[in-house]
Coordinates of C-alpha atoms in Angstrom, one line a residue:
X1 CA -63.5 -61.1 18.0
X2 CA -61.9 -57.6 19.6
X3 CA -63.2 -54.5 19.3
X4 CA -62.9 -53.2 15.8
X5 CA -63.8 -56.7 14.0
X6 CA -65.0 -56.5 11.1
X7 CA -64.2 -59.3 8.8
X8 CA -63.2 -62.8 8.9
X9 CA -61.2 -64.6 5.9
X10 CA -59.3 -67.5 5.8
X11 CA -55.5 -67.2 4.6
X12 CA -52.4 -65.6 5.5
X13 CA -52.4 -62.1 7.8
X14 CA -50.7 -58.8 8.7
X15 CA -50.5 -58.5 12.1
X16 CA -50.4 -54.3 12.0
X17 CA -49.0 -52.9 14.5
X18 CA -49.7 -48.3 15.4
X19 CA -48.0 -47.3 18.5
X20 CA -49.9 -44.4 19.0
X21 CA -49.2 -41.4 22.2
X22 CA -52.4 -42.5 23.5
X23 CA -51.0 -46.4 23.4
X24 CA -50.7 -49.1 20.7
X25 CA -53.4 -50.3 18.3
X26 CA -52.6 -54.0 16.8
X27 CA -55.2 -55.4 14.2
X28 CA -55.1 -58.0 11.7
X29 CA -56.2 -57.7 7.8
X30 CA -56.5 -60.3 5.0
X31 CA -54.7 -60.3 1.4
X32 CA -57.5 -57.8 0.3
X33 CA -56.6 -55.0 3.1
X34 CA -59.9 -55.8 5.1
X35 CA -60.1 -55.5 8.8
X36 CA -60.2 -59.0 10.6
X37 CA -59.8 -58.1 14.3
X38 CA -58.2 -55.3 15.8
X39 CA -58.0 -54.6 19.8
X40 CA -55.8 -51.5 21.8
X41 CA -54.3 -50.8 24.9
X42 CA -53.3 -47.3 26.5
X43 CA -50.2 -46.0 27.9
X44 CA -48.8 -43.2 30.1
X45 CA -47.2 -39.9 28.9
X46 CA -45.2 -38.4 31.9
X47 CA -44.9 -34.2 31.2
X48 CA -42.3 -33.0 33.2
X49 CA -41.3 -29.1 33.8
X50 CA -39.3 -27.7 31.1
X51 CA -41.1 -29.2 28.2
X52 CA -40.4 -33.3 29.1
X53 CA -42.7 -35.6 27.5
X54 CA -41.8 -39.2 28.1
X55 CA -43.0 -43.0 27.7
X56 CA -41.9 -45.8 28.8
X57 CA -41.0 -48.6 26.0
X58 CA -41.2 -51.3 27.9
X59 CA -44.8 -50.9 28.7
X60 CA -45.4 -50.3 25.4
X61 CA -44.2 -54.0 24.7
X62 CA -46.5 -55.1 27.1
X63 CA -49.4 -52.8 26.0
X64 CA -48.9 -54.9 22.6
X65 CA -48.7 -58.1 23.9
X66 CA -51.8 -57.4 25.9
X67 CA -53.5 -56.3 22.8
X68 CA -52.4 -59.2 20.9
X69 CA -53.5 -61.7 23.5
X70 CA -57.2 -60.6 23.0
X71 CA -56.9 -60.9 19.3
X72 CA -58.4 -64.1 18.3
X73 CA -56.0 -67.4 18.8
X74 CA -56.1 -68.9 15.7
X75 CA -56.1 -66.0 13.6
X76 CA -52.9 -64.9 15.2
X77 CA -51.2 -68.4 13.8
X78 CA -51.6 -67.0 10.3
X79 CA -49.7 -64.0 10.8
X80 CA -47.6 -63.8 7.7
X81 CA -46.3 -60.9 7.7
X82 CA -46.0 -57.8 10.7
X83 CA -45.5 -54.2 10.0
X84 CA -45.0 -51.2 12.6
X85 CA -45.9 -48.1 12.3
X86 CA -46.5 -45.3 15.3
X87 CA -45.8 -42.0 17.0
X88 CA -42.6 -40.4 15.0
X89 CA -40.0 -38.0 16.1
X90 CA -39.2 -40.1 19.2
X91 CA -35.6 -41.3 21.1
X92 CA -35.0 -44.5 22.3
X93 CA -30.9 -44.8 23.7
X94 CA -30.4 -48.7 23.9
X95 CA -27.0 -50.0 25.3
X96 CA -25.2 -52.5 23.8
X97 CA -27.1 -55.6 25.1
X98 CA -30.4 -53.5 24.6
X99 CA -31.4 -52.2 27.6
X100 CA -33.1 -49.0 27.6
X101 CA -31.1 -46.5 29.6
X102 CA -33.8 -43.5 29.8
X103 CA -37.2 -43.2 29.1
X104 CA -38.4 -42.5 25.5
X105 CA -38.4 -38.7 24.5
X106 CA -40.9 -38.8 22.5
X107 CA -41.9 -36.0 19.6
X108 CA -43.7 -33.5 22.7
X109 CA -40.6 -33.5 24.2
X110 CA -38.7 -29.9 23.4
X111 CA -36.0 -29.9 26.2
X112 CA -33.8 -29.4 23.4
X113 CA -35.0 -26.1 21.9
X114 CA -32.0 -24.4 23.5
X115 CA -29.4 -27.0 22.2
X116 CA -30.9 -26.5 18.5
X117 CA -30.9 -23.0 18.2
X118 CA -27.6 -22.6 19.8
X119 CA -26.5 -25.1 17.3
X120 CA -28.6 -23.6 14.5
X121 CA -27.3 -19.3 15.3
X122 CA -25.7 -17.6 13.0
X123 CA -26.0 -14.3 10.8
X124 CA -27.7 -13.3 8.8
X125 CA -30.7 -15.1 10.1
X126 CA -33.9 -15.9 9.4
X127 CA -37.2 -17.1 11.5
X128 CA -34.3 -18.2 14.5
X129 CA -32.4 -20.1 12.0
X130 CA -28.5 -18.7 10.4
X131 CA -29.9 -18.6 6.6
X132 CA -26.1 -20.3 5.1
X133 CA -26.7 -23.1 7.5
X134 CA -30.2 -23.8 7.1
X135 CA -29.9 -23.7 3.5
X136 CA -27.6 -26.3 3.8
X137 CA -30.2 -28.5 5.6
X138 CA -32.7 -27.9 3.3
X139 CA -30.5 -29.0 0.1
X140 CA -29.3 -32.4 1.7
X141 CA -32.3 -33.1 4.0
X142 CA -35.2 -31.2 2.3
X143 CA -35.6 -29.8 5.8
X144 CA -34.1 -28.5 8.7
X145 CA -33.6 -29.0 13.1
X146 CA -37.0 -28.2 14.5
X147 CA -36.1 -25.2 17.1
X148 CA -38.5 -26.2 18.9
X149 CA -36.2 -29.6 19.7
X150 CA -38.8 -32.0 19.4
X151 CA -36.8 -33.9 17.1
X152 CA -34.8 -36.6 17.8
X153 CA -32.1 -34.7 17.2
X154 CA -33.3 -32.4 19.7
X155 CA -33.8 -34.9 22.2
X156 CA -29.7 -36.2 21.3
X157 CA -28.2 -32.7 21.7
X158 CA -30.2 -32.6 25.3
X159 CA -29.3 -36.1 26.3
X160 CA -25.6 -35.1 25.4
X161 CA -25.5 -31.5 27.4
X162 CA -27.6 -33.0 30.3
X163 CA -27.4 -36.8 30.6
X164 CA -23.7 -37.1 29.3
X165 CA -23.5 -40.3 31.0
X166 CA -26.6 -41.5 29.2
X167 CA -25.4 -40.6 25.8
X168 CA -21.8 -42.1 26.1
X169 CA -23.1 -45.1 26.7
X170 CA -25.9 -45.1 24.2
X171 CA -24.7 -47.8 21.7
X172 CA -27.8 -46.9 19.5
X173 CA -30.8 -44.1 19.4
X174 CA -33.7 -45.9 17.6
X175 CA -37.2 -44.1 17.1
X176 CA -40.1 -45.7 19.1
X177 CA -41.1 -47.6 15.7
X178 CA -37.5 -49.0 14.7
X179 CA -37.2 -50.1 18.8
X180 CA -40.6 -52.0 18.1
X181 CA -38.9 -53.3 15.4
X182 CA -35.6 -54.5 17.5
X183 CA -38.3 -56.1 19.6
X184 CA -39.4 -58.1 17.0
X185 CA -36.1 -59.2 14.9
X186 CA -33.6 -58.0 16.9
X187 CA -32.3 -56.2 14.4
X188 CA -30.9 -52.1 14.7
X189 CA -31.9 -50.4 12.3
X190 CA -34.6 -47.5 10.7
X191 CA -36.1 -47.4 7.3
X192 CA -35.2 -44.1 4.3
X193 CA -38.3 -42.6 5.5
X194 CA -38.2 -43.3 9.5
X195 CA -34.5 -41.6 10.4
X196 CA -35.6 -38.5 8.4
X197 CA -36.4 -36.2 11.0
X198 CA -33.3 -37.2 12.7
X199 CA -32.0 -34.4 9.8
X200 CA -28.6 -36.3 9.3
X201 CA -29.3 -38.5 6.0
X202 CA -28.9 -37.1 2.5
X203 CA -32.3 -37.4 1.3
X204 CA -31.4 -36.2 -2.7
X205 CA -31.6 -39.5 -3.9
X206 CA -34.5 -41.2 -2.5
X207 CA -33.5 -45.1 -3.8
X208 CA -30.2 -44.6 -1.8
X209 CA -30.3 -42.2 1.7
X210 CA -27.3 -42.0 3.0
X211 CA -26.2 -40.5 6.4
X212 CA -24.5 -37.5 5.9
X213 CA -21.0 -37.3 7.4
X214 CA -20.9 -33.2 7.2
X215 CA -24.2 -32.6 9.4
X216 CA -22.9 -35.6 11.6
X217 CA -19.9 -33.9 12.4
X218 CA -21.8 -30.5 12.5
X219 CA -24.0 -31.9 15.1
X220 CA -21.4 -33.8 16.7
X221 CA -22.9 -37.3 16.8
X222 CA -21.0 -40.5 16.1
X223 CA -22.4 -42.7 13.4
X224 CA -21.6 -45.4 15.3
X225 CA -24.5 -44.5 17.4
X226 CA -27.2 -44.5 14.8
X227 CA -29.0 -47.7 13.4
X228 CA -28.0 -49.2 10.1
X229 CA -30.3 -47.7 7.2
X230 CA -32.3 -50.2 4.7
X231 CA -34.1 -49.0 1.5
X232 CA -38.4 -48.4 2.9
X233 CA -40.7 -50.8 2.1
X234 CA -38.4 -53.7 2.4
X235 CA -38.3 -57.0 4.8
X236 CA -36.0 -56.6 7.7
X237 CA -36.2 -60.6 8.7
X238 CA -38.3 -62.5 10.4
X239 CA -40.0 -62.5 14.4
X240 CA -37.8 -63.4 17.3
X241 CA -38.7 -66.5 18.8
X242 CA -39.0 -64.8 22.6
X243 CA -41.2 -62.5 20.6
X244 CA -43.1 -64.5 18.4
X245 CA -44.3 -66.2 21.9
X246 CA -44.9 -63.3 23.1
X247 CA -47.4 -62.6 20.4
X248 CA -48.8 -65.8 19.8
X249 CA -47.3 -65.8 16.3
X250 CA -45.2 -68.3 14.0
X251 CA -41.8 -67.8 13.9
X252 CA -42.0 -67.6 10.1
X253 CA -43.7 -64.2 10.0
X254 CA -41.7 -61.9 8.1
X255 CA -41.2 -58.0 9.5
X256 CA -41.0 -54.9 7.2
X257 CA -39.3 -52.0 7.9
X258 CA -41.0 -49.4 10.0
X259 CA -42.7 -46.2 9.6
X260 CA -43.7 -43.1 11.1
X261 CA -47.7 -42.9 11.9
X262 CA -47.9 -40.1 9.0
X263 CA -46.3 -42.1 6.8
X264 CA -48.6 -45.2 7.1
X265 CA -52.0 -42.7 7.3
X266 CA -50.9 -41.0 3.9
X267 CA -51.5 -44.7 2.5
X268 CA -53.6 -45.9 5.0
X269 CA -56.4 -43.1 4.0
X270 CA -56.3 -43.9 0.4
X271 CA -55.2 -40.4 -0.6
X272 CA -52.5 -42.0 -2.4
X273 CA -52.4 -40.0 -5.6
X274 CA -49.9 -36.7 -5.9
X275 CA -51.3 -33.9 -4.5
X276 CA -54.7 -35.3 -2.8
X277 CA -54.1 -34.6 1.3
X278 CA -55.4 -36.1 4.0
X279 CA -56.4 -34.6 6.9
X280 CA -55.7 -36.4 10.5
X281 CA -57.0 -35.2 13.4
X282 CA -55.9 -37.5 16.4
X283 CA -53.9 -35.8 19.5
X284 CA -52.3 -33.6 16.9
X285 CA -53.3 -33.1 13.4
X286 CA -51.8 -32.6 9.7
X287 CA -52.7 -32.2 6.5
X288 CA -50.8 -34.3 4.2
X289 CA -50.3 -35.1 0.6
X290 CA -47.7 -37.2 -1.7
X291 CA -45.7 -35.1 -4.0
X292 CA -43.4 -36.6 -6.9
X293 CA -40.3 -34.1 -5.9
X294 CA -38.7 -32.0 -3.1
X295 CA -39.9 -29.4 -2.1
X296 CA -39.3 -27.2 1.5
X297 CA -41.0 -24.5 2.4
X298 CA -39.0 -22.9 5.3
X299 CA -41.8 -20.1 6.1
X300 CA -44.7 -22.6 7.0
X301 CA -42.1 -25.3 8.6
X302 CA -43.0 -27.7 5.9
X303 CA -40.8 -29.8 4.1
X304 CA -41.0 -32.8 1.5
X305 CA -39.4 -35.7 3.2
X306 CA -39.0 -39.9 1.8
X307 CA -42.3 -41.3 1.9
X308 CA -43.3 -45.1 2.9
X309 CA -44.5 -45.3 -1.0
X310 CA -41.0 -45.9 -2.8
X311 CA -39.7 -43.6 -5.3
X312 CA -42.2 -40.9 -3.5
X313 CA -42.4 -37.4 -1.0
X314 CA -44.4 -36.5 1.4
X315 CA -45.1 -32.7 1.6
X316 CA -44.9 -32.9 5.7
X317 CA -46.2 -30.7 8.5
X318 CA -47.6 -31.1 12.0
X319 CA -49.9 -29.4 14.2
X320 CA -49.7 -30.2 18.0
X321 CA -52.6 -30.6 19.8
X322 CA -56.3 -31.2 17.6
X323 CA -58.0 -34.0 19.4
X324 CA -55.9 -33.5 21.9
X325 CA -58.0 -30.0 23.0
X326 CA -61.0 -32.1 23.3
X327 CA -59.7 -34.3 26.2
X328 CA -58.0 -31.4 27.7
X329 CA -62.0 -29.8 27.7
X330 CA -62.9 -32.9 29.0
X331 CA -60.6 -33.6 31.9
X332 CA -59.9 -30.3 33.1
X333 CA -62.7 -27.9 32.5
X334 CA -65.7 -30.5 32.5
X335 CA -64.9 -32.7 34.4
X336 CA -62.1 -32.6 36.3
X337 CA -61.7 -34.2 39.9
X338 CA -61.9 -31.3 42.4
X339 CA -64.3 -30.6 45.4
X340 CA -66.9 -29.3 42.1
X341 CA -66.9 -32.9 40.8
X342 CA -66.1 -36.4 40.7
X343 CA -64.1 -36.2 37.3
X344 CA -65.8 -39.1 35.8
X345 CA -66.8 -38.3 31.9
X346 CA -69.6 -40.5 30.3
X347 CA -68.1 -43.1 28.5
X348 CA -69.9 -41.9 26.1
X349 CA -68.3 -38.5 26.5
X350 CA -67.6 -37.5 22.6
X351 CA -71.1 -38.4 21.0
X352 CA -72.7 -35.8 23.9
X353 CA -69.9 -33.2 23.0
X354 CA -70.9 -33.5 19.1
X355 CA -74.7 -33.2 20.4
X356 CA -74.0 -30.0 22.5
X357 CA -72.1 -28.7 19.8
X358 CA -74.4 -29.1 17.0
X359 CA -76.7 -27.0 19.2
X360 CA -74.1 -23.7 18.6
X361 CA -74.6 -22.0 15.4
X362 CA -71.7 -22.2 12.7
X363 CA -69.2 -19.4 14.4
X364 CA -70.1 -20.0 17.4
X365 CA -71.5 -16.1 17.8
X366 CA -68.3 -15.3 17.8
X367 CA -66.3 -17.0 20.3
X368 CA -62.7 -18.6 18.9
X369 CA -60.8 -20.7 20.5
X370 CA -56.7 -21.4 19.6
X371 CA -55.8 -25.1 19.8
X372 CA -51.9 -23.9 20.6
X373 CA -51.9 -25.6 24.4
X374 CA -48.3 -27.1 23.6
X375 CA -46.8 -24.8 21.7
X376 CA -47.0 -25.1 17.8
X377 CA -45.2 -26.2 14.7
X378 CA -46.8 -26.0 11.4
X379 CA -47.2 -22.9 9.9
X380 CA -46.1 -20.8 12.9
X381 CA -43.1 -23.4 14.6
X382 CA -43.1 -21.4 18.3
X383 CA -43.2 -24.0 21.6
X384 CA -43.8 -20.8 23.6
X385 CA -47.6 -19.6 21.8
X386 CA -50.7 -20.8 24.2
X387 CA -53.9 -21.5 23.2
X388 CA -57.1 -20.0 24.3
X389 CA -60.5 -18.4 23.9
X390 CA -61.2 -15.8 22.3
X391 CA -64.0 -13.3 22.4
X392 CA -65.8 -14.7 25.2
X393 CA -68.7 -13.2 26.4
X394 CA -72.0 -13.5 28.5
X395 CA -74.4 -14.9 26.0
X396 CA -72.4 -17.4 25.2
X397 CA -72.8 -21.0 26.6
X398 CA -71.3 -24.5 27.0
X399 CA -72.5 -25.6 23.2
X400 CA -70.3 -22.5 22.2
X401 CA -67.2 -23.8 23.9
X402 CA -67.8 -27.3 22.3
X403 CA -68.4 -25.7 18.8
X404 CA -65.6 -23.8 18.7
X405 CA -63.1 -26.2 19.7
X406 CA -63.8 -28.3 16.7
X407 CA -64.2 -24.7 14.6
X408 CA -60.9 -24.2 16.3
X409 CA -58.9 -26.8 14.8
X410 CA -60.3 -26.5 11.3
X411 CA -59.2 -22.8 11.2
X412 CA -55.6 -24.1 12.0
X413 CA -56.1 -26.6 9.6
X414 CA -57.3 -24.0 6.9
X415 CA -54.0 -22.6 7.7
X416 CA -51.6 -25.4 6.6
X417 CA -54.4 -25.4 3.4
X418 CA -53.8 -21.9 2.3
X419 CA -49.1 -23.1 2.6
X420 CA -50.3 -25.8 0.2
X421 CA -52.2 -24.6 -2.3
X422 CA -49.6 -21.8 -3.1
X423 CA -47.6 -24.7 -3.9
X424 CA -49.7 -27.4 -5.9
X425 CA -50.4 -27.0 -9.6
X426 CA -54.1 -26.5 -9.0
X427 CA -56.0 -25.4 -5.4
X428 CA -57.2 -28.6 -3.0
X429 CA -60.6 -29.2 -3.7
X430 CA -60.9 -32.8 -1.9
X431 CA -59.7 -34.1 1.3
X432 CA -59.6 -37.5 2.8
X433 CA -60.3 -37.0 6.7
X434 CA -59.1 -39.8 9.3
X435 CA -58.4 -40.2 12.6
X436 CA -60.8 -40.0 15.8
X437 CA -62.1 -36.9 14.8
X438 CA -63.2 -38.2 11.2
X439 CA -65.8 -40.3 14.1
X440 CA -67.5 -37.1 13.9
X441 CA -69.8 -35.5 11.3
X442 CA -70.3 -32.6 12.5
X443 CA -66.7 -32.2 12.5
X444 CA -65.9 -33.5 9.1
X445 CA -69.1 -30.8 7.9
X446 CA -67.1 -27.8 9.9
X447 CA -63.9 -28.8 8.4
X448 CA -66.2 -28.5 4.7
X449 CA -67.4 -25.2 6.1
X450 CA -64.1 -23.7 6.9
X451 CA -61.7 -25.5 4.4
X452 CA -64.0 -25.1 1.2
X453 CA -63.3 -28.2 0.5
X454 CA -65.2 -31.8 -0.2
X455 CA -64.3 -33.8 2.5
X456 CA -64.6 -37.6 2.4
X457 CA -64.9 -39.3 5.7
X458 CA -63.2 -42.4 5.4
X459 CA -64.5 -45.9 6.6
X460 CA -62.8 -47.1 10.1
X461 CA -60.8 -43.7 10.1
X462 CA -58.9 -45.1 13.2
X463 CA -57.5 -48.0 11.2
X464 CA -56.3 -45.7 8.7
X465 CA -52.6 -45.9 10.4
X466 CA -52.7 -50.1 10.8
X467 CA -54.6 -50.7 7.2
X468 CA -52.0 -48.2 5.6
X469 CA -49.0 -50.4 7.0
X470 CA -50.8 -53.5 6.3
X471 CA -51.2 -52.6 2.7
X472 CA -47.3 -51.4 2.7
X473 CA -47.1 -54.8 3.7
X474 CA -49.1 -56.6 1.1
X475 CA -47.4 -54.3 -1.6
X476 CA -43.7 -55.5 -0.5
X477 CA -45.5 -59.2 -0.5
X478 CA -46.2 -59.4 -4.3
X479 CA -50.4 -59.3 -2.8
X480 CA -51.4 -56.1 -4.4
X481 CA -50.2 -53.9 -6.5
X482 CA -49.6 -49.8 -6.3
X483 CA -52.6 -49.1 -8.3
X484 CA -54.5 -50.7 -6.1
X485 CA -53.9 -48.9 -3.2
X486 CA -56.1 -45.7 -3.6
X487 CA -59.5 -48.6 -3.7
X488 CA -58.5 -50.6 -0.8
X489 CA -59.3 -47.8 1.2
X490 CA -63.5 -47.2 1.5
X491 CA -65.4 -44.0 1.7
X492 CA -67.8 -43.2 4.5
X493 CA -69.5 -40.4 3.9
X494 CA -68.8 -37.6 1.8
X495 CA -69.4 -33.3 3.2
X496 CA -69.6 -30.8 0.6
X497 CA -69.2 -27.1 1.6
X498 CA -72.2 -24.8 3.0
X499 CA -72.5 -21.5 1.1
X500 CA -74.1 -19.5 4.6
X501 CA -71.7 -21.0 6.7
X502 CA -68.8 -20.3 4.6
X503 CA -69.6 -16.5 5.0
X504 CA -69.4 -17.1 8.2
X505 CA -66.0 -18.5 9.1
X506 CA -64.2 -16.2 6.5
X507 CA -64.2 -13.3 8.4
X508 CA -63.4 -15.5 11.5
X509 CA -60.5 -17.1 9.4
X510 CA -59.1 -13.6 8.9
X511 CA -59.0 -12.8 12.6
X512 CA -57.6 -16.1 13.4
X513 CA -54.9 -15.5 10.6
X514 CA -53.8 -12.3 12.2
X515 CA -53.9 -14.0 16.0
X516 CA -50.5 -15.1 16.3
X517 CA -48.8 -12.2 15.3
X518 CA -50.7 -10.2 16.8
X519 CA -49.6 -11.8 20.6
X520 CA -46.6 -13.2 19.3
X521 CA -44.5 -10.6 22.0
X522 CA -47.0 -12.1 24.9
X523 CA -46.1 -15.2 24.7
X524 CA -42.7 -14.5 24.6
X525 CA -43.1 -13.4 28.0
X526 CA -45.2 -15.3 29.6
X527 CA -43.6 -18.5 28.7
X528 CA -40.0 -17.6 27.8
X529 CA -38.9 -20.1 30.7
X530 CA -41.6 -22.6 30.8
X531 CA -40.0 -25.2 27.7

């Protein structure tokens, strides 16, 4: 078995496939959403000046085929059924025969900022955005362009002013999911709930999206040069046979339609019930609940978008970097290759941070730190605010720095917390945490501290992405039904609040708060030329 076995059954499979920033996850669960074998394989992001972030998708096709290769054999054979799900907000331009003509843009990329606020300008205005025009978003969309351009929309606009010669001959723009799909049945097309943030479909009636030909010829892209649009949770057709030998797969195994990795973890976490979030803290973070209607909320950049559960929303929002801090504190202030050191982190690098940090008091006497090293989204969308920290001073020590990192993120979290709860029908009181820094107690108790919440650390919480499209899967199959969904998804451990340490971050929440507009006018100019 791969790393992350934990089961064996006999039976049909889903082969699950999460195409993560970091690199693709594939695993393999049983009719009863149980982890069989899982296995990963990472792959490069290339930040370029002016705000690029790209991937290459052909290595991610052979990151995948790498991972499936050291799944087990004869497991693979009884792959029934394969479901993608993976890093949203990403560009793919394929020619006509399929070939990728530039990189993948993927959702760090915000080389279009420019394009979508020149396209988003006019008066009277509001938060960089002309209020008749945004309105208009919101009431077809539920949302609106991202000024930061880290949409794919974003990324079209660029690709249009600056690679004209790429974009004319662009037959389709696919997101990274929807091109694993192509891989798969060479079919072109996206799912209700993956093309969303494209911010061109008529999301009003959510059992028939439509692409809007208004805001297509607003934006000025041709719908001939977007994928065809099938209902979510449906079958798309079955594996290729190149690619079904690729995988080591039958070519009987049926394929359903994408989704974006925050789709997949709002099942995948069993918070599946209205108005129960889940926090994910991977390279970025969110805090995410279904909701049974539309809803935008253009202050916080939050907006309820088609969900990978049919006939539901997903109140979204994003937070860029979370786990993300943690390996930048890793590579480049602990242990980065210079004449100091050999930049060579303990494998084990993660357990000794939790250690180290667990040796700081809850506040970390007073040192903060702002996750914000690329710019932000959710509540304050602003690609130009930096992170840093805050407060420093001689007493304090490298378990402070570890602390407040992870006391860092929850504080940004508590933000998105505090948009929410103005908005539910009664305050938050649980929260289902996954991701890689669910991995942590410490961090799921600091997340208690700050949030005020009961948090439930979820079992395998970096599965949560690959079980929640393999039960997507299983529902479209006839296996299980919806009311099954919220069980199929095991509790850990579970973190209830601590009254002392609760007095403690309060005051620190209300300084944090403040923070951003407080230095708002900084950042403007230090980085109004960097993105």
């Amino acid at each position: 078995m791969a790393e992350g076995s934990a089961h064996t059954a006999a039976g049909p499979l889903v082969l699950a496939i999460d195409l993560g920033t970091g690199g693709p996850k594939v695993a393999l669960y049983d009719t009863a959403a149980r982890l069989v074998d899982s296995a990963f394989e990472p792959v490069e992001t290339r930040l370029l000046p002016g705000g690029g972030a790209e991937q290459d998708p052909e290595e991610w096709w052979q990151a995948i085929r790498r991972a499936s290769a050291r799944l087990e054999a004869s497991a693979r054979q009884r792959v029934a059924w394969i479901a993608c799900t993976g890093q949203w907000s990403g560009t793919v331009p394929l020619d006509k025969e399929g070939k990728v003509l530039y990189p993948c843009l993927t959702w760090m990329d915000s080389r279009g900022a420019p394009c979508v606020r020149q396209l988003m300008r006019s008066w009277p205005a509001i938060k960089g955005y002309g209020l008749a025009r945004v309105l208009r978003w919101i009431r077809i969309t539920g949302g609106a362009p991202s000024l930061s351009g880290k949409d794919p929309l974003g990324h079209i606009l660029w690709l249009k002013a600056h690679k004209p010669d790429i974009f004319e001959a662009t037959c389709t723009f696919l997101e990274p999911v929807d091109y694993l799909n192509y891989r798969l049945t060479g079919r072109r097309c996206a799912s209700y709930d993956s093309i969303t943030v494209h911010w061109v479909t008529d999301n009003r009636q959510l059992r028939n999206v439509q692409y809007h030909e208004g805001l297509l010829k607003t934006v000025g892209l041709p719908i001939a040069k977007l994928p065809e649009l099938v209902p979510t949770g449906t079958w798309i057709g079955s594996v290729r046979a190149e690619a079904a030998g690729e995988l080591g797969i039958s070519t009987e195994a049926k394929v359903l339609t994408a989704c974006g990795d925050i789709h997949s973890a709002a099942v995948g976490s069993g918070a599946t019930e209205d108005y129960v979030p889940h926090l994910y803290i991977g390279t970025s973070s969110w805090l995410i609940a279904h909701i049974p209607k539309k809803l935008t909320d253009l202050r916080n950049n939050m907006g309820a978008l088609p969900a990978a559960l049919p006939g539901r929303y997903i109140l979204a929002n994003e937070q860029e970097t979370a786990g993300r801090c943690l390996q930048f504190l890793r590579d480049h202030l602990f242990f980065d290759k210079d004449s100091l050191g050999t930049g060579e982190a303990p494998p084990d690098f993660y357990a000794r941070l939790d250690e180290v940090a667990a040796q700081s008091p809850p506040g970390s006497e007073g040192l903060l730190f702002f996750p914000w090293l690329n710019g932000e989204r959710t509540p304050y969308e602003d690609h130009r605010m930096r992170g840093c920290f805050f407060n420093l001073d001689l007493r304090h020590r490298r378990r402070h720095v570890a602390r407040s990192v992870l006391e860092g993120v929850a504080l940004n979290a508590r933000l998105v917390l505090e948009a929410l709860n103005r908005h539910f029908p009664s305050q938050v009181r649980v929260i289902h945490m996954i991701g890689g820094g669910a991995i942590s107690s410490l961090w799921c108790q600091i997340v208690a501290d700050v949030m005020g919440v009961r948090v439930h650390q979820m079992a395998q919480p970096q599965q949560c992405n690959t079980r929640g499209v393999a039960m997507l899967a299983l529902l479209a199959a006839g296996k299980i039904s919806r009311q099954d969904l919220g069980g199929l998804a095991p509790i850990h451990s579970v973190f209830t609040p601590d009254t002392e340490s609760r007095e403690v971050y309060d005051p620190l929440y209300q300084v944090f708060k403040s923070f951003y507009f407080r230095n708002k006018k900084f950042w403007s100019q230090l980085n109004n030329s960097s993105h």
